[in-house]
Amino acid sequence: DTGVSQDPRHKITKRGQNVTFRCDPISEHNRLYWYRQTLGQGPEFLTYFQNEAQLEKSRLLSDRFSAERPKGSFSTLEIQRTEQGDSAMYLCASRAGLADEGEQFFGPGTRLTVL
Amino acid sequence: RKEVEQDPGPFNVPEGATVAFNCTYSNSASQSFFWYRQDCRKEPKLLMSVYSSGNEDGRFTAQLNRASQYISLLIRDSKLSDSATYLCAGTSGTYKYIFGTGTRLKVLA
């Protein structure tokens, strides 16, 4: 499978626990995005990497959220001290190229439920 | 005002009908637009890109109206399998994408 992959697909955790999600983009894609999506809403931008550099982080991300892409390939998104409001689908997307235009391709998402 | 806005629907149409959705955007600097299809509890899948005036792919036609700042998606001869949520997205700045809330379509037998 040469598409974007995400792991785990589902995560149930108790409030206050830390969780980490992984995204493996399409191999030649240097741009990687994280989004959060809740029911009835479109994907909301969280953060963006170009290669290993994190170029933007949304103000939606509190300091409990951190993302890395250490070697410019896979990325991780960590949420510390989870809250019930963090329950959502976390989507990763990647795209190729240096141009500002271009299609993004999404992974299957990680569905987080915080009890 | 949201940067990208869509009518959430649902649009309930009979099989074989033609249906059109609009998506308005507020950032006049947006260069590229996209329509994604999202099935329930699945990830968005790219349906069409709209870089200039429009794009057509089989039963689907997307058009861009820069003067009025909207893009549209037309689906002809609707199939039951077209039932899904249709998300529009536009670029914001040099790399960011802003999504609308999506429009739900239900095609009825």
CSV table of C-alpha atoms in Angstrom, one decimal:
chain,number,residue,atom,x,y,z
A,1,ASP,CA,0.0,0.0,0.0
A,2,THR,CA,1.6,3.3,-1.1
A,3,GLY,CA,-0.9,5.6,0.5
A,4,VAL,CA,-0.7,7.5,3.8
A,5,SER,CA,-0.9,5.3,6.8
A,6,GLN,CA,-1.8,6.1,10.4
A,7,ASP,CA,-1.5,4.1,13.6
A,8,PRO,CA,-3.4,3.3,15.6
A,9,ARG,CA,-6.7,3.5,13.9
A,10,HIS,CA,-8.6,3.7,17.1
A,11,LYS,CA,-7.6,4.8,20.6
A,12,ILE,CA,-9.6,4.8,23.8
A,13,THR,CA,-8.0,6.4,26.8
A,14,LYS,CA,-8.9,7.8,30.1
A,15,ARG,CA,-8.8,11.5,30.9
A,16,GLY,CA,-5.4,12.6,32.0
A,17,GLN,CA,-3.4,10.0,30.0
A,18,ASN,CA,-0.9,10.7,27.3
A,19,VAL,CA,-1.4,9.4,23.8
A,20,THR,CA,0.8,9.3,20.7
A,21,PHE,CA,-0.2,8.8,17.1
A,22,ARG,CA,2.0,8.0,14.1
A,23,CYS,CA,1.6,9.0,10.5
A,24,ASP,CA,3.6,7.6,7.6
A,25,PRO,CA,3.2,9.8,4.5
A,26,ILE,CA,3.5,8.8,0.9
A,27,SER,CA,7.2,8.2,0.5
A,28,GLU,CA,8.1,10.9,-1.9
A,29,HIS,CA,6.0,13.6,-0.2
A,30,ASN,CA,7.9,16.2,1.7
A,31,ARG,CA,4.9,18.1,3.1
A,32,LEU,CA,2.9,16.7,5.9
A,33,TYR,CA,-0.2,18.0,7.7
A,34,TRP,CA,-2.1,17.1,10.8
A,35,TYR,CA,-5.8,17.9,11.1
A,36,ARG,CA,-8.5,17.3,13.7
A,37,GLN,CA,-12.1,16.6,12.7
A,38,THR,CA,-15.2,16.4,14.9
A,39,LEU,CA,-18.7,15.3,13.9
A,40,GLY,CA,-20.4,17.6,11.4
A,41,GLN,CA,-17.2,19.7,10.8
A,42,GLY,CA,-14.6,19.7,8.2
A,43,PRO,CA,-10.9,19.0,9.0
A,44,GLU,CA,-9.3,21.7,11.1
A,45,PHE,CA,-5.7,22.5,10.4
A,46,LEU,CA,-3.4,21.7,13.4
A,47,THR,CA,0.2,21.8,12.1
A,48,TYR,CA,2.4,21.6,9.0
A,49,PHE,CA,5.8,20.2,8.3
A,50,GLN,CA,8.0,20.7,5.3
A,51,ASN,CA,10.6,18.0,5.5
A,52,GLU,CA,11.6,17.9,9.2
A,53,ALA,CA,10.7,21.6,9.8
A,54,GLN,CA,7.5,22.4,11.6
A,55,LEU,CA,6.5,25.6,9.8
A,56,GLU,CA,3.2,26.4,11.4
A,57,LYS,CA,1.2,25.3,14.5
A,58,SER,CA,-2.4,26.4,14.8
A,59,ARG,CA,-3.6,28.3,17.9
A,60,LEU,CA,-6.0,25.4,18.2
A,61,LEU,CA,-3.1,23.4,19.6
A,62,SER,CA,-2.6,24.0,23.2
A,63,ASP,CA,0.8,23.3,24.8
A,64,ARG,CA,-0.5,19.8,25.6
A,65,PHE,CA,-0.1,19.0,21.9
A,66,SER,CA,3.3,18.4,20.2
A,67,ALA,CA,4.2,17.1,16.8
A,68,GLU,CA,7.5,16.0,15.4
A,69,ARG,CA,8.9,14.8,12.1
A,70,PRO,CA,12.4,14.0,13.1
A,71,LYS,CA,13.9,12.7,9.8
A,72,GLY,CA,11.4,14.3,7.4
A,73,SER,CA,9.6,11.0,6.9
A,74,PHE,CA,7.1,9.8,9.5
A,75,SER,CA,5.5,12.1,12.0
A,76,THR,CA,4.1,11.7,15.5
A,77,LEU,CA,1.4,13.7,17.3
A,78,GLU,CA,1.4,13.5,21.1
A,79,ILE,CA,-1.4,14.7,23.3
A,80,GLN,CA,-0.5,15.0,27.0
A,81,ARG,CA,-3.0,15.0,29.8
A,82,THR,CA,-5.9,14.2,27.5
A,83,GLU,CA,-9.3,15.9,28.1
A,84,GLN,CA,-12.7,14.8,26.9
A,85,GLY,CA,-12.7,17.7,24.4
A,86,ASP,CA,-9.8,16.1,22.6
A,87,SER,CA,-12.1,13.3,21.4
A,88,ALA,CA,-12.0,13.6,17.6
A,89,MET,CA,-10.6,12.0,14.4
A,90,TYR,CA,-7.0,13.0,13.9
A,91,LEU,CA,-6.1,13.0,10.2
A,92,CYS,CA,-2.7,13.2,8.6
A,93,ALA,CA,-2.3,14.3,5.0
A,94,SER,CA,0.7,14.6,2.8
A,95,ARG,CA,1.6,16.1,-0.5
A,96,ALA,CA,4.5,16.4,-2.9
A,97,GLY,CA,6.4,19.2,-4.4
A,98,LEU,CA,7.9,22.5,-3.8
A,99,ALA,CA,5.1,24.5,-5.5
A,100,ASP,CA,2.5,26.0,-3.4
A,101,GLU,CA,-0.3,24.2,-5.3
A,102,GLY,CA,-1.0,20.6,-5.1
A,103,GLU,CA,-3.4,18.0,-3.9
A,104,GLN,CA,-3.2,16.5,-0.4
A,105,PHE,CA,-3.9,12.9,0.3
A,106,PHE,CA,-5.3,11.8,3.6
A,107,GLY,CA,-4.6,8.8,5.8
A,108,PRO,CA,-7.4,6.8,7.3
A,109,GLY,CA,-7.2,8.7,10.5
A,110,THR,CA,-6.9,7.9,14.2
A,111,ARG,CA,-10.2,8.1,16.1
A,112,LEU,CA,-9.5,9.2,19.7
A,113,THR,CA,-12.1,8.7,22.4
A,114,VAL,CA,-11.3,10.2,25.8
A,115,LEU,CA,-13.4,8.8,28.6
B,1,ARG,CA,-17.2,34.9,8.7
B,2,LYS,CA,-15.6,31.5,8.0
B,3,GLU,CA,-12.9,31.5,5.3
B,4,VAL,CA,-14.7,28.6,3.5
B,5,GLU,CA,-18.4,28.1,3.8
B,6,GLN,CA,-20.7,25.4,2.6
B,7,ASP,CA,-24.4,24.6,3.1
B,8,PRO,CA,-24.4,21.6,5.4
B,9,GLY,CA,-27.5,20.1,3.8
B,10,PRO,CA,-28.6,17.4,3.7
B,11,PHE,CA,-29.5,17.4,0.0
B,12,ASN,CA,-31.9,14.6,-0.6
B,13,VAL,CA,-32.2,13.8,-4.3
B,14,PRO,CA,-33.7,11.0,-6.3
B,15,GLU,CA,-31.5,8.7,-8.3
B,16,GLY,CA,-30.7,10.1,-11.7
B,17,ALA,CA,-31.1,13.7,-10.6
B,18,THR,CA,-28.6,16.5,-11.2
B,19,VAL,CA,-27.5,18.2,-8.0
B,20,ALA,CA,-25.2,21.2,-7.5
B,21,PHE,CA,-23.4,22.4,-4.4
B,22,ASN,CA,-21.7,25.8,-3.9
B,23,CYS,CA,-18.9,26.7,-1.7
B,24,THR,CA,-17.9,30.3,-1.0
B,25,TYR,CA,-14.5,31.6,0.1
B,26,SER,CA,-13.5,34.9,1.6
B,27,ASN,CA,-9.8,35.0,0.9
B,28,SER,CA,-9.4,36.5,-2.5
B,29,ALA,CA,-5.8,35.4,-2.6
B,30,SER,CA,-6.7,31.7,-2.6
B,31,GLN,CA,-5.3,30.1,-5.7
B,32,SER,CA,-6.3,26.5,-5.6
B,33,PHE,CA,-9.5,24.7,-4.7
B,34,PHE,CA,-10.4,21.1,-4.2
B,35,TRP,CA,-13.5,19.0,-3.7
B,36,TYR,CA,-13.2,16.0,-1.5
B,37,ARG,CA,-15.7,13.2,-0.9
B,38,GLN,CA,-16.0,11.8,2.6
B,39,ASP,CA,-17.9,8.7,3.5
B,40,CYS,CA,-19.2,8.2,7.1
B,41,ARG,CA,-16.3,7.6,9.5
B,42,LYS,CA,-13.7,7.5,6.7
B,43,GLU,CA,-11.0,9.9,5.5
B,44,PRO,CA,-11.6,12.5,2.9
B,45,LYS,CA,-10.7,11.4,-0.6
B,46,LEU,CA,-9.8,13.8,-3.4
B,47,LEU,CA,-12.6,14.1,-6.0
B,48,MET,CA,-11.4,17.0,-8.1
B,49,SER,CA,-8.9,19.9,-8.2
B,50,VAL,CA,-10.0,23.3,-9.5
B,51,TYR,CA,-7.1,25.5,-10.5
B,52,SER,CA,-8.5,27.7,-13.1
B,53,SER,CA,-12.0,28.1,-14.4
B,54,GLY,CA,-13.2,24.5,-14.1
B,55,ASN,CA,-12.7,20.9,-14.4
B,56,GLU,CA,-14.8,17.9,-15.6
B,57,ASP,CA,-14.5,14.3,-14.8
B,58,GLY,CA,-17.3,12.0,-16.0
B,59,ARG,CA,-20.5,12.9,-14.2
B,60,PHE,CA,-18.7,15.5,-12.1
B,61,THR,CA,-18.1,19.1,-13.0
B,62,ALA,CA,-16.4,21.7,-10.8
B,63,GLN,CA,-16.3,25.4,-11.6
B,64,LEU,CA,-14.6,28.4,-10.1
B,65,ASN,CA,-16.0,31.9,-10.2
B,66,ARG,CA,-13.3,34.2,-8.9
B,67,ALA,CA,-15.4,37.4,-9.3
B,68,SER,CA,-18.0,36.1,-6.9
B,69,GLN,CA,-15.6,34.0,-4.9
B,70,TYR,CA,-17.3,30.6,-5.1
B,71,ILE,CA,-16.7,27.2,-6.5
B,72,SER,CA,-19.4,24.7,-7.4
B,73,LEU,CA,-19.7,21.0,-7.9
B,74,LEU,CA,-22.3,19.6,-10.2
B,75,ILE,CA,-23.2,15.9,-10.2
B,76,ARG,CA,-25.2,14.6,-13.1
B,77,ASP,CA,-27.2,11.4,-13.2
B,78,SER,CA,-26.8,10.8,-9.4
B,79,LYS,CA,-26.1,7.3,-8.2
B,80,LEU,CA,-27.0,5.8,-4.8
B,81,SER,CA,-23.2,5.4,-4.3
B,82,ASP,CA,-22.8,9.2,-4.6
B,83,SER,CA,-24.3,9.5,-1.1
B,84,ALA,CA,-21.6,11.1,1.0
B,85,THR,CA,-20.4,14.4,2.4
B,86,TYR,CA,-18.7,16.7,0.0
B,87,LEU,CA,-16.0,18.9,1.4
B,88,CYS,CA,-14.5,21.9,-0.4
B,89,ALA,CA,-11.1,23.3,0.5
B,90,GLY,CA,-9.1,26.3,-0.6
B,91,THR,CA,-5.5,27.2,-0.1
B,92,SER,CA,-4.7,30.0,2.4
B,93,GLY,CA,-1.3,31.5,2.1
B,94,THR,CA,1.6,29.5,0.7
B,95,TYR,CA,0.8,26.0,2.0
B,96,LYS,CA,-2.3,26.0,4.2
B,97,TYR,CA,-5.6,24.4,3.3
B,98,ILE,CA,-8.9,25.5,4.8
B,99,PHE,CA,-11.9,23.2,4.6
B,100,GLY,CA,-15.6,23.9,4.7
B,101,THR,CA,-17.9,22.0,7.0
B,102,GLY,CA,-19.1,19.8,4.2
B,103,THR,CA,-22.4,19.2,2.4
B,104,ARG,CA,-24.2,16.0,3.0
B,105,LEU,CA,-25.8,14.3,-0.1
B,106,LYS,CA,-28.3,11.5,0.1
B,107,VAL,CA,-29.3,9.9,-3.2
B,108,LEU,CA,-32.7,8.1,-2.8
B,109,ALA,CA,-33.8,5.1,-4.7
